[in-house]
Coordinates of N, CA and C and ligand atoms in Angstrom, one line a residue:
M29 N 23.5 -31.8 32.4 CA 23.6 -30.6 33.3 C 22.8 -31.0 34.6
I30 N 23.4 -30.5 35.7 CA 22.7 -30.8 37.0 C 22.7 -29.5 37.8
S31 N 21.6 -29.4 38.5 CA 21.4 -28.2 39.4 C 21.5 -28.7 40.9
I32 N 22.4 -28.0 41.6 CA 22.5 -28.4 43.1 C 22.3 -27.2 43.9
G33 N 21.5 -27.3 45.0 CA 21.2 -26.1 45.8 C 21.0 -26.5 47.2
I34 N 21.0 -25.4 48.0 CA 20.7 -25.6 49.5 C 19.7 -24.6 49.9
T35 N 18.7 -25.0 50.7 CA 17.7 -24.1 51.2 C 17.8 -24.1 52.7
Y36 N 17.8 -22.9 53.3 CA 17.9 -22.9 54.8 C 17.2 -21.7 55.4
R37 N 16.8 -21.8 56.6 CA 16.1 -20.7 57.3 C 17.2 -19.8 57.9
T38 N 17.3 -18.6 57.5 CA 18.4 -17.7 58.0 C 18.3 -17.5 59.5
D39 N 17.1 -17.6 60.1 CA 17.1 -17.4 61.5 C 17.6 -18.6 62.3
L40 N 17.6 -19.8 61.7 CA 18.1 -21.0 62.3 C 19.6 -21.3 61.9
C41 N 19.9 -21.0 60.7 CA 21.3 -21.3 60.2 C 21.9 -19.9 59.9
R42 N 22.7 -19.5 60.8 CA 23.2 -18.1 60.8 C 24.3 -17.9 59.7
R43 N 24.7 -19.0 59.1 CA 25.8 -18.9 58.1 C 25.3 -18.2 56.8
E44 N 26.2 -17.4 56.2 CA 25.8 -16.8 54.9 C 26.4 -17.6 53.8
I45 N 25.5 -18.0 52.9 CA 26.0 -18.8 51.7 C 25.6 -18.0 50.4
H46 N 26.5 -17.3 49.9 CA 26.2 -16.5 48.7 C 27.1 -16.9 47.5
T47 N 28.3 -17.4 47.8 CA 29.2 -17.7 46.7 C 29.4 -19.2 46.7
I48 N 30.1 -19.7 45.6 CA 30.3 -21.1 45.4 C 31.3 -21.6 46.5
E49 N 32.3 -20.7 46.9 CA 33.2 -21.1 47.9 C 32.5 -21.3 49.3
Q50 N 31.6 -20.4 49.6 CA 30.8 -20.5 50.9 C 30.0 -21.8 50.8
F51 N 29.4 -22.0 49.6 CA 28.5 -23.2 49.5 C 29.4 -24.5 49.7
L52 N 30.6 -24.6 49.1 CA 31.4 -25.8 49.2 C 31.9 -25.9 50.6
D53 N 32.3 -24.8 51.2 CA 32.8 -24.9 52.6 C 31.7 -25.5 53.5
Y54 N 30.5 -25.1 53.3 CA 29.4 -25.5 54.2 C 29.0 -27.0 53.9
I55 N 28.9 -27.2 52.6 CA 28.4 -28.6 52.2 C 29.5 -29.7 52.6
A56 N 30.7 -29.2 52.6 CA 31.8 -30.2 52.9 C 31.6 -30.7 54.3
T57 N 31.0 -30.0 55.2 CA 30.9 -30.4 56.6 C 29.8 -31.5 56.7
E58 N 28.9 -31.5 55.8 CA 27.8 -32.5 55.9 C 27.7 -33.5 54.8
H59 N 28.1 -33.1 53.6 CA 28.0 -34.0 52.4 C 29.2 -33.8 51.5
P60 N 30.4 -34.3 52.0 CA 31.7 -34.1 51.2 C 31.5 -34.6 49.8
V61 N 30.7 -35.7 49.6 CA 30.6 -36.3 48.2 C 30.0 -35.2 47.2
V62 N 29.2 -34.3 47.7 CA 28.6 -33.3 46.9 C 29.8 -32.3 46.4
V63 N 30.7 -32.1 47.3 CA 31.9 -31.2 46.9 C 32.6 -31.9 45.8
D64 N 32.9 -33.2 45.9 CA 33.6 -33.9 44.9 C 32.8 -33.9 43.6
L65 N 31.5 -34.0 43.7 CA 30.7 -34.0 42.5 C 30.8 -32.6 41.8
V66 N 30.7 -31.5 42.6 CA 30.7 -30.2 42.0 C 32.1 -30.0 41.3
K67 N 33.2 -30.4 42.0 CA 34.5 -30.2 41.5 C 34.8 -31.0 40.3
S68 N 34.0 -32.1 40.1 CA 34.3 -33.0 39.0 C 33.7 -32.4 37.6
G69 N 32.9 -31.4 37.7 CA 32.3 -30.9 36.5 C 32.7 -29.4 36.2
R70 N 32.0 -28.8 35.3 CA 32.2 -27.4 34.9 C 31.1 -26.6 35.5
L71 N 31.5 -25.5 36.2 CA 30.4 -24.7 36.8 C 29.9 -23.7 35.7
D72 N 28.6 -23.8 35.5 CA 28.0 -22.9 34.5 C 27.4 -21.6 35.1
D73 N 26.8 -21.7 36.2 CA 26.1 -20.5 36.8 C 25.8 -20.7 38.3
T74 N 25.8 -19.6 39.0 CA 25.4 -19.7 40.4 C 24.3 -18.6 40.7
N75 N 23.5 -18.9 41.7 CA 22.5 -17.9 42.0 C 22.2 -18.1 43.5
S76 N 21.8 -17.0 44.1 CA 21.3 -17.1 45.5 C 20.1 -16.2 45.6
Y77 N 19.0 -16.7 46.3 CA 17.8 -16.0 46.5 C 17.5 -15.8 48.0
R78 N 17.1 -14.7 48.4 CA 16.6 -14.6 49.8 C 15.1 -14.3 49.7
S79 N 14.4 -14.6 50.8 CA 13.0 -14.3 50.9 C 12.2 -14.7 49.7
Y80 N 12.4 -15.9 49.3 CA 11.8 -16.4 48.0 C 10.4 -16.9 48.2
M81 N 9.9 -17.0 49.5 CA 8.6 -17.6 49.8 C 7.6 -16.5 49.4
Y82 N 6.6 -16.8 48.6 CA 5.5 -15.8 48.3 C 4.2 -16.5 48.3
E83 N 3.2 -15.7 48.4 CA 1.8 -16.2 48.3 C 0.9 -15.2 47.6
T84 N 0.0 -15.6 46.8 CA -0.8 -14.7 46.1 C -2.0 -14.3 47.0
R85 N -2.5 -13.1 46.9 CA -3.5 -12.6 47.8 C -4.9 -13.3 47.4
Q86 N -5.0 -13.5 46.1 CA -6.3 -14.1 45.7 C -6.0 -15.2 44.7
H87 N -6.6 -16.4 44.9 CA -6.3 -17.5 44.0 C -7.4 -17.6 42.9
Y88 N -8.6 -17.4 43.3 CA -9.7 -17.7 42.4 C -10.6 -16.4 42.3
S89 N -11.3 -16.3 41.1 CA -12.2 -15.2 40.9 C -13.4 -15.7 40.2
S90 N -14.6 -15.1 40.6 CA -15.8 -15.5 39.9 C -15.9 -14.8 38.5
D91 N -14.9 -14.0 38.2 CA -14.7 -13.4 36.8 C -14.2 -14.5 35.9
G92 N -13.8 -15.6 36.4 CA -13.4 -16.7 35.6 C -11.9 -16.9 35.4
W93 N -11.1 -16.4 36.4 CA -9.7 -16.7 36.3 C -9.3 -17.4 37.6
F94 N -8.3 -18.2 37.5 CA -7.8 -19.0 38.7 C -6.3 -19.2 38.6
I95 N -5.7 -18.9 39.8 CA -4.2 -19.1 39.8 C -4.0 -20.4 40.6
I96 N -3.3 -21.3 40.0 CA -3.0 -22.6 40.8 C -1.5 -22.9 40.7
G97 N -1.1 -23.7 41.6 CA 0.3 -24.2 41.5 C 1.3 -23.1 42.0
D98 N 2.5 -23.4 41.5 CA 3.7 -22.5 42.0 C 3.5 -21.1 41.5
A99 N 2.7 -20.8 40.5 CA 2.4 -19.5 40.1 C 1.8 -18.6 41.2
G100 N 1.1 -19.3 42.1 CA 0.4 -18.6 43.2 C 1.1 -18.6 44.5
D101 N 1.7 -19.7 44.8 CA 2.3 -19.8 46.1 C 3.6 -20.7 46.0
T102 N 4.6 -20.4 46.9 CA 5.7 -21.3 47.0 C 5.3 -22.4 47.9
V103 N 5.8 -23.6 47.6 CA 5.7 -24.7 48.6 C 7.1 -24.9 49.3
D104 N 7.0 -25.3 50.6 CA 8.3 -25.5 51.2 C 9.0 -26.7 50.6
P105 N 10.3 -26.5 50.3 CA 11.0 -27.6 49.6 C 11.2 -28.8 50.5
L106 N 11.1 -28.6 51.8 CA 11.4 -29.8 52.7 C 10.5 -31.0 52.4
Y107 N 9.2 -30.8 52.1 CA 8.3 -31.9 51.8 C 7.9 -31.8 50.3
S108 N 8.1 -30.7 49.7 CA 7.7 -30.5 48.3 C 6.3 -31.1 48.0
H109 N 5.3 -30.5 48.6 CA 4.0 -31.1 48.5 C 3.2 -30.3 47.4
G110 N 3.9 -29.7 46.5 CA 3.3 -28.8 45.5 C 2.2 -29.6 44.6
L111 N 2.6 -30.8 44.2 CA 1.6 -31.5 43.3 C 0.4 -31.9 44.0
A112 N 0.5 -32.2 45.3 CA -0.6 -32.6 46.1 C -1.6 -31.4 46.2
L113 N -1.0 -30.2 46.4 CA -1.9 -29.0 46.5 C -2.5 -28.7 45.2
I114 N -1.7 -28.9 44.1 CA -2.3 -28.5 42.8 C -3.5 -29.5 42.4
S115 N -3.3 -30.7 42.8 CA -4.4 -31.7 42.5 C -5.7 -31.3 43.2
M116 N -5.5 -30.7 44.4 CA -6.7 -30.3 45.2 C -7.2 -29.0 44.5
Q117 N -6.4 -28.1 44.1 CA -6.8 -26.9 43.4 C -7.6 -27.2 42.1
A118 N -7.1 -28.2 41.4 CA -7.7 -28.6 40.1 C -9.2 -29.0 40.4
Q119 N -9.4 -29.8 41.5 CA -10.7 -30.2 41.9 C -11.6 -29.0 42.2
Q120 N -11.0 -28.1 43.0 CA -11.8 -26.9 43.4 C -12.2 -26.1 42.1
V121 N -11.2 -25.8 41.2 CA -11.5 -25.0 40.0 C -12.6 -25.8 39.2
G122 N -12.4 -27.1 39.1 CA -13.4 -27.9 38.3 C -14.8 -27.8 38.8
E123 N -14.9 -27.8 40.2 CA -16.2 -27.7 40.8 C -16.8 -26.3 40.5
A124 N -16.0 -25.2 40.6 CA -16.5 -23.9 40.4 C -17.0 -23.8 38.9
I125 N -16.2 -24.3 38.0 CA -16.6 -24.3 36.6 C -17.9 -25.0 36.4
R126 N -18.0 -26.2 37.0 CA -19.2 -27.1 36.8 C -20.4 -26.3 37.3
R127 N -20.3 -25.7 38.5 CA -21.4 -24.9 39.0 C -21.8 -23.8 38.1
E128 N -20.8 -23.1 37.6 CA -21.2 -21.9 36.7 C -21.8 -22.4 35.5
H129 N -21.4 -23.6 34.9 CA -22.0 -24.1 33.7 C -23.5 -24.5 34.0
K130 N -23.8 -24.8 35.3 CA -25.2 -25.1 35.6 C -26.0 -23.9 35.8
G131 N -25.3 -22.7 35.7 CA -26.0 -21.5 35.9 C -26.2 -21.0 37.3
E132 N -25.4 -21.6 38.2 CA -25.5 -21.2 39.7 C -24.6 -20.0 39.9
P133 N -25.0 -19.1 40.8 CA -24.1 -18.0 41.2 C -22.9 -18.6 42.0
I134 N -21.7 -18.1 41.6 CA -20.5 -18.7 42.2 C -19.7 -17.8 43.0
D135 N -20.1 -16.5 43.2 CA -19.3 -15.5 43.9 C -18.9 -16.0 45.3
E136 N -19.9 -16.4 46.1 CA -19.6 -16.8 47.4 C -18.8 -18.1 47.5
F137 N -19.2 -19.0 46.6 CA -18.5 -20.3 46.5 C -17.0 -20.1 46.2
V138 N -16.7 -19.3 45.3 CA -15.3 -19.1 44.9 C -14.5 -18.4 46.0
T139 N -15.2 -17.5 46.7 CA -14.5 -16.9 47.8 C -14.2 -17.9 48.9
D140 N -15.2 -18.7 49.2 CA -15.0 -19.8 50.2 C -13.9 -20.8 49.8
L141 N -13.9 -21.1 48.5 CA -12.8 -22.0 48.0 C -11.4 -21.4 48.3
D142 N -11.4 -20.1 48.0 CA -10.1 -19.4 48.1 C -9.6 -19.4 49.6
I143 N -10.5 -19.2 50.5 CA -10.2 -19.2 51.9 C -9.8 -20.6 52.3
A144 N -10.6 -21.6 51.9 CA -10.3 -23.0 52.3 C -8.9 -23.4 51.8
F145 N -8.6 -23.0 50.6 CA -7.2 -23.4 50.1 C -6.1 -22.6 50.8
T146 N -6.3 -21.3 51.0 CA -5.3 -20.5 51.7 C -5.0 -21.1 53.1
T147 N -6.1 -21.4 53.8 CA -6.0 -22.0 55.1 C -5.3 -23.3 55.1
M148 N -5.6 -24.2 54.2 CA -5.0 -25.5 54.1 C -3.5 -25.3 53.8
H149 N -3.2 -24.4 52.8 CA -1.8 -24.2 52.4 C -1.0 -23.7 53.6
R150 N -1.5 -22.7 54.3 CA -0.8 -22.1 55.4 C -0.6 -23.1 56.5
L151 N -1.6 -23.9 56.8 CA -1.5 -24.9 57.8 C -0.4 -25.9 57.5
A152 N -0.4 -26.4 56.3 CA 0.6 -27.4 55.9 C 2.0 -26.8 55.9
T153 N 2.1 -25.5 55.5 CA 3.4 -24.9 55.4 C 3.9 -24.6 56.8
R154 N 3.0 -24.2 57.7 CA 3.4 -23.9 59.1 C 3.9 -25.2 59.8
E155 N 3.2 -26.3 59.5 CA 3.5 -27.6 60.1 C 4.9 -28.0 59.6
I156 N 5.1 -27.9 58.3 CA 6.4 -28.3 57.7 C 7.5 -27.5 58.1
T157 N 7.4 -26.1 58.0 CA 8.5 -25.3 58.4 C 8.9 -25.3 59.8
S158 N 7.9 -25.7 60.7 CA 8.3 -25.8 62.1 C 9.2 -27.0 62.4
L159 N 9.3 -27.9 61.4 CA 10.2 -29.0 61.5 C 11.6 -28.6 61.5
Y160 N 11.9 -27.5 60.9 CA 13.3 -27.0 60.8 C 13.8 -26.7 62.3
E161 N 12.9 -26.4 63.1 CA 13.3 -26.0 64.5 C 13.7 -27.2 65.3
V162 N 13.2 -28.4 64.9 CA 13.5 -29.6 65.8 C 14.4 -30.6 65.0
M163 N 14.7 -30.4 63.8 CA 15.3 -31.5 63.0 C 16.7 -31.8 63.5
H164 N 17.3 -31.0 64.3 CA 18.6 -31.3 64.8 C 18.5 -32.2 66.1
D165 N 17.2 -32.4 66.5 CA 17.0 -33.1 67.7 C 16.1 -34.4 67.4
P166 N 16.8 -35.5 67.2 CA 16.1 -36.7 66.7 C 14.9 -37.1 67.6
L167 N 15.0 -36.9 68.9 CA 13.9 -37.3 69.8 C 12.6 -36.5 69.5
R168 N 12.8 -35.1 69.5 CA 11.7 -34.3 69.3 C 11.1 -34.4 67.9
C169 N 12.0 -34.6 67.0 CA 11.6 -34.7 65.6 C 10.7 -36.0 65.4
H170 N 11.2 -37.1 66.0 CA 10.4 -38.3 65.9 C 9.1 -38.3 66.7
L171 N 9.1 -37.6 67.8 CA 7.9 -37.6 68.6 C 6.8 -36.9 67.8
R172 N 7.2 -35.9 67.0 CA 6.2 -35.2 66.3 C 5.5 -36.0 65.1
M173 N 6.3 -36.9 64.6 CA 5.9 -37.7 63.4 C 4.6 -38.4 63.6
P174 N 4.4 -39.2 64.7 CA 3.1 -39.9 64.8 C 1.9 -39.0 64.8
L175 N 2.1 -37.8 65.5 CA 1.0 -36.9 65.5 C 0.7 -36.3 64.1
A176 N 1.8 -35.9 63.4 CA 1.6 -35.4 62.1 C 1.0 -36.4 61.1
I177 N 1.5 -37.7 61.2 CA 0.9 -38.7 60.3 C -0.5 -39.0 60.7
L178 N -0.8 -39.0 62.0 CA -2.2 -39.2 62.4 C -3.1 -38.1 61.8
L179 N -2.7 -36.9 61.9 CA -3.6 -35.8 61.4 C -3.7 -35.8 59.9
M180 N -2.5 -36.2 59.3 CA -2.5 -36.1 57.8 C -3.4 -37.3 57.2
F181 N -3.1 -38.5 57.7 CA -3.7 -39.7 57.0 C -5.0 -40.1 57.6
R182 N -5.3 -39.7 58.9 CA -6.6 -40.1 59.5 C -7.6 -38.9 59.4
L183 N -7.1 -37.7 59.1 CA -8.0 -36.6 59.1 C -8.0 -35.9 57.7
A184 N -6.9 -35.3 57.4 CA -6.8 -34.4 56.2 C -7.1 -35.2 54.9
V185 N -6.3 -36.3 54.7 CA -6.5 -37.0 53.5 C -7.9 -37.6 53.3
P186 N -8.5 -38.3 54.3 CA -9.9 -38.7 54.1 C -10.8 -37.6 53.8
L187 N -10.6 -36.4 54.5 CA -11.5 -35.3 54.2 C -11.4 -34.8 52.8
I188 N -10.2 -34.7 52.3 CA -9.9 -34.2 51.0 C -10.5 -35.2 50.0
F189 N -10.2 -36.5 50.2 CA -10.6 -37.5 49.2 C -12.2 -37.5 49.2
N190 N -12.8 -37.1 50.2 CA -14.3 -37.1 50.2 C -14.8 -35.8 49.8
G191 N -14.0 -34.9 49.3 CA -14.5 -33.7 48.6 C -14.7 -32.5 49.6
Y192 N -14.2 -32.6 50.8 CA -14.4 -31.6 51.8 C -13.9 -30.2 51.3
M193 N -12.8 -30.2 50.5 CA -12.2 -28.9 50.1 C -12.9 -28.3 48.9
W194 N -13.9 -28.9 48.4 CA -14.7 -28.3 47.3 C -16.2 -28.5 47.5
D195 N -16.5 -28.9 48.8 CA -17.9 -29.0 49.2 C -18.4 -27.7 49.8
P196 N -19.6 -27.2 49.3 CA -20.0 -25.9 49.8 C -20.0 -25.8 51.4
I197 N -20.4 -26.9 52.0 CA -20.5 -26.8 53.5 C -19.1 -26.9 54.1
G198 N -18.3 -27.8 53.5 CA -17.0 -28.0 54.0 C -16.2 -26.7 54.0
I199 N -16.2 -26.0 52.9 CA -15.4 -24.8 52.8 C -16.0 -23.7 53.6
K200 N -17.4 -23.7 53.8 CA -18.0 -22.7 54.6 C -17.6 -22.9 56.1
I201 N -17.4 -24.1 56.5 CA -16.9 -24.3 57.9 C -15.5 -23.7 58.0
Q202 N -14.7 -23.9 57.0 CA -13.3 -23.3 57.1 C -13.4 -21.8 57.1
S203 N -14.4 -21.3 56.3 CA -14.6 -19.8 56.3 C -15.0 -19.3 57.6
F204 N -15.9 -20.0 58.3 CA -16.3 -19.6 59.7 C -15.1 -19.7 60.6
S205 N -14.4 -20.8 60.5 CA -13.3 -20.9 61.5 C -12.2 -19.9 61.3
E206 N -12.0 -19.5 60.0 CA -11.0 -18.4 59.8 C -11.5 -17.1 60.3
A207 N -12.8 -16.9 60.2 CA -13.4 -15.6 60.7 C -13.2 -15.6 62.2
K208 N -13.5 -16.8 62.8 CA -13.3 -16.9 64.3 C -11.9 -16.6 64.7
R209 N -11.0 -17.2 64.0 CA -9.5 -17.1 64.3 C -9.1 -15.6 64.2
H210 N -9.7 -14.9 63.3 CA -9.4 -13.4 63.2 C -10.2 -12.5 64.0
G211 N -11.0 -13.2 64.9 CA -11.8 -12.4 65.9 C -12.9 -11.6 65.3
S212 N -13.5 -12.2 64.2 CA -14.6 -11.5 63.6 C -16.0 -11.9 64.1
R213 N -16.9 -11.0 64.3 CA -18.3 -11.4 64.6 C -19.1 -11.1 63.3
S214 N -18.5 -10.6 62.3 CA -19.2 -10.2 61.1 C -19.6 -11.4 60.2
R215 N -20.3 -11.2 59.2 CA -20.7 -12.2 58.3 C -19.4 -12.9 57.7
P216 N -19.5 -14.2 57.4 CA -18.3 -14.9 56.9 C -17.7 -14.2 55.7
L217 N -18.6 -13.7 54.8 CA -18.0 -13.2 53.6 C -17.2 -11.9 53.8
E218 N -17.6 -11.1 54.8 CA -16.8 -10.0 55.1 C -15.4 -10.4 55.7
A219 N -15.5 -11.5 56.6 CA -14.3 -12.0 57.1 C -13.4 -12.6 56.0
A220 N -14.1 -13.2 55.0 CA -13.4 -13.8 53.8 C -12.6 -12.7 53.1
D221 N -13.2 -11.5 52.9 CA -12.5 -10.5 52.2 C -11.3 -10.0 53.1
R222 N -11.5 -10.0 54.4 CA -10.4 -9.6 55.2 C -9.2 -10.6 55.1
C223 N -9.6 -11.9 55.1 CA -8.6 -13.0 55.0 C -7.9 -12.8 53.7
R224 N -8.6 -12.5 52.7 CA -8.0 -12.4 51.3 C -7.1 -11.2 51.3
R225 N -7.4 -10.2 52.1 CA -6.5 -9.0 52.1 C -5.3 -9.1 53.1
L226 N -5.2 -10.3 53.7 CA -4.1 -10.5 54.7 C -2.8 -10.0 54.2
G227 N -2.5 -10.3 52.9 CA -1.2 -9.9 52.4 C -0.9 -8.4 52.6
T228 N -2.0 -7.6 52.5 CA -1.7 -6.1 52.7 C -1.9 -5.8 54.2
A229 N -2.7 -6.5 54.9 CA -2.9 -6.2 56.3 C -1.7 -6.4 57.2
Q230 N -0.9 -7.4 56.8 CA 0.2 -7.8 57.6 C 1.5 -7.4 56.9
P231 N 2.6 -7.0 57.7 CA 3.8 -6.6 57.0 C 4.6 -7.8 56.5
L232 N 4.1 -8.4 55.5 CA 4.7 -9.7 55.1 C 5.9 -9.5 54.2
G233 N 6.1 -8.3 53.7 CA 7.4 -8.1 53.0 C 7.2 -7.3 51.7
R234 N 8.2 -7.2 50.9 CA 8.1 -6.3 49.8 C 7.1 -6.8 48.7
Q235 N 6.6 -6.0 48.0 CA 5.6 -6.3 47.0 C 6.2 -6.5 45.6
L236 N 5.8 -7.6 44.9 CA 6.2 -7.7 43.6 C 5.4 -6.8 42.6
S237 N 5.7 -6.9 41.4 CA 5.1 -6.0 40.4 C 3.6 -6.1 40.5
Q238 N 2.9 -5.0 40.4 CA 1.4 -4.9 40.4 C 0.9 -5.2 41.8
G239 N 1.7 -5.6 42.7 CA 1.3 -5.9 44.1 C 0.4 -7.1 44.2
A240 N 0.4 -8.0 43.2 CA -0.5 -9.1 43.2 C 0.0 -10.2 44.0
V241 N 1.3 -10.3 44.3 CA 1.9 -11.4 45.0 C 2.7 -10.8 46.1
T242 N 2.6 -11.4 47.3 CA 3.4 -10.9 48.5 C 4.6 -11.9 48.7
V243 N 5.8 -11.3 48.8 CA 6.9 -12.1 49.1 C 7.1 -12.2 50.6
L244 N 7.1 -13.4 51.1 CA 7.2 -13.6 52.6 C 8.7 -13.5 53.0
P245 N 9.1 -12.6 53.9 CA 10.5 -12.4 54.3 C 11.0 -13.7 55.0
E246 N 10.2 -14.3 55.8 CA 10.7 -15.5 56.5 C 9.6 -16.5 56.5
L247 N 10.0 -17.8 56.5 CA 9.0 -18.8 56.5 C 8.1 -18.7 57.7
R248 N 8.7 -18.4 58.8 CA 7.9 -18.4 60.1 C 6.8 -17.4 60.1
L249 N 6.8 -16.5 59.2 CA 5.7 -15.5 59.2 C 4.4 -16.1 58.7
L250 N 4.5 -17.2 58.1 CA 3.3 -17.8 57.5 C 2.3 -18.1 58.6
Ligands
LIG328 C1 13.4 -30.5 43.3 C2 11.9 -30.5 43.5 C3 11.3 -31.6 43.9 C4 9.9 -31.7 44.1 N1 9.3 -32.8 44.6 C5 8.0 -32.9 44.7 C6 7.3 -34.1 45.1 O1 7.9 -35.1 45.4 N2 5.9 -34.0 45.3 C7 5.2 -32.9 45.0 O2 4.0 -32.9 45.1 N3 5.8 -31.8 44.6 C8 7.1 -31.7 44.4 N4 7.8 -30.6 44.0 C9 6.9 -29.4 43.8 C10 6.2 -29.5 42.4 O3 7.2 -30.0 41.4 C11 5.7 -28.2 42.0 O4 4.9 -27.6 43.0 C12 4.9 -28.3 40.7 O5 5.6 -28.9 39.7 C13 4.4 -26.9 40.3 O6 3.7 -27.1 39.1 P1 3.2 -25.9 38.3 O7 2.5 -26.4 37.1 O8 2.5 -24.9 39.1 O9 4.5 -25.2 37.8 P2 5.7 -25.8 37.0 O10 5.8 -27.2 37.0 O11 6.9 -25.0 37.3 O12 5.3 -25.4 35.5 C14 5.4 -24.1 35.0 C15 5.7 -24.2 33.5 O13 5.7 -23.0 32.9 C16 6.8 -22.8 32.0 N5 7.0 -21.4 31.9 C17 7.5 -20.5 32.8 N6 7.5 -19.2 32.3 C18 7.0 -19.3 31.0 C19 6.7 -18.4 30.0 N7 7.0 -17.1 30.1 N8 6.2 -18.9 28.9 C20 5.9 -20.2 28.7 N9 6.1 -21.1 29.6 C21 6.6 -20.7 30.8 C22 7.9 -23.5 32.8 O14 8.9 -23.8 31.9 C23 7.2 -24.7 33.3 O15 7.2 -25.8 32.4 C24 9.1 -30.5 43.8 C25 9.8 -29.4 43.3 C26 11.1 -29.3 43.2 C27 11.8 -28.1 42.6

């Protein structure tokens, strides 16, 4: 059994693809071999989803629960960096547990971890999804690559490998920069709470059950 799909931004690709016929019509223009593949087999099921990007409002709690991976946030399929994010979250959760086992108060630490992760996740997603806007233009697409690679491998990866994303000072810096970005002069923790509530503060889309997860109507809203 094989699953074949297409993901696109509706604001950039105006075409509607809801049926197998629409899918084959479109895919024939770019990848005719996929059409042959589909026609060579038996169709078992089809599905289409809109607005499937979601993010949880809170990832971690000092009550001792943690949401990591796809359960909390969608990752953009263009780069599929989900496992990279999960490995970072596992380190963050491990550090929170370790500190609690040592008897340290972790309320503030866990809140800062949450903000640091949300900031990193949104930054990566924004960078990746903006590629859709230039991918038809080889020159612009390629010009962006050196900068993206420079930031990723000369800045982000070394910082993460050195524990910046679960270091109390590292995540506090992110907490302050988030507070600054949202125009806050208040204490970082108050800003943290506001960041955490972003899902309700902004019209990000319809709410799923219990309102725990926000579905993002379009990627560019991230
Ligand atoms: C096609 C594709 C390619 C990808 N490529 C990459 C890549 O190259 N690099 C990268 O970093 N990431 C990649 N990703 C993303 C990455 O695979 C995911 O982000 C990651 O697997 C998510 O892990 P997870 O443990 O959160 O969720 P999952 O791996 O989805 O695990 C959830 C598990 O829970 C089970 N489950 C669901 N409901 C229930 C239930 N009610 N009861 C019991 N069990 C249940 C599911 O069967 C599943 O096994 C890719 C994703 C896709 C779809």
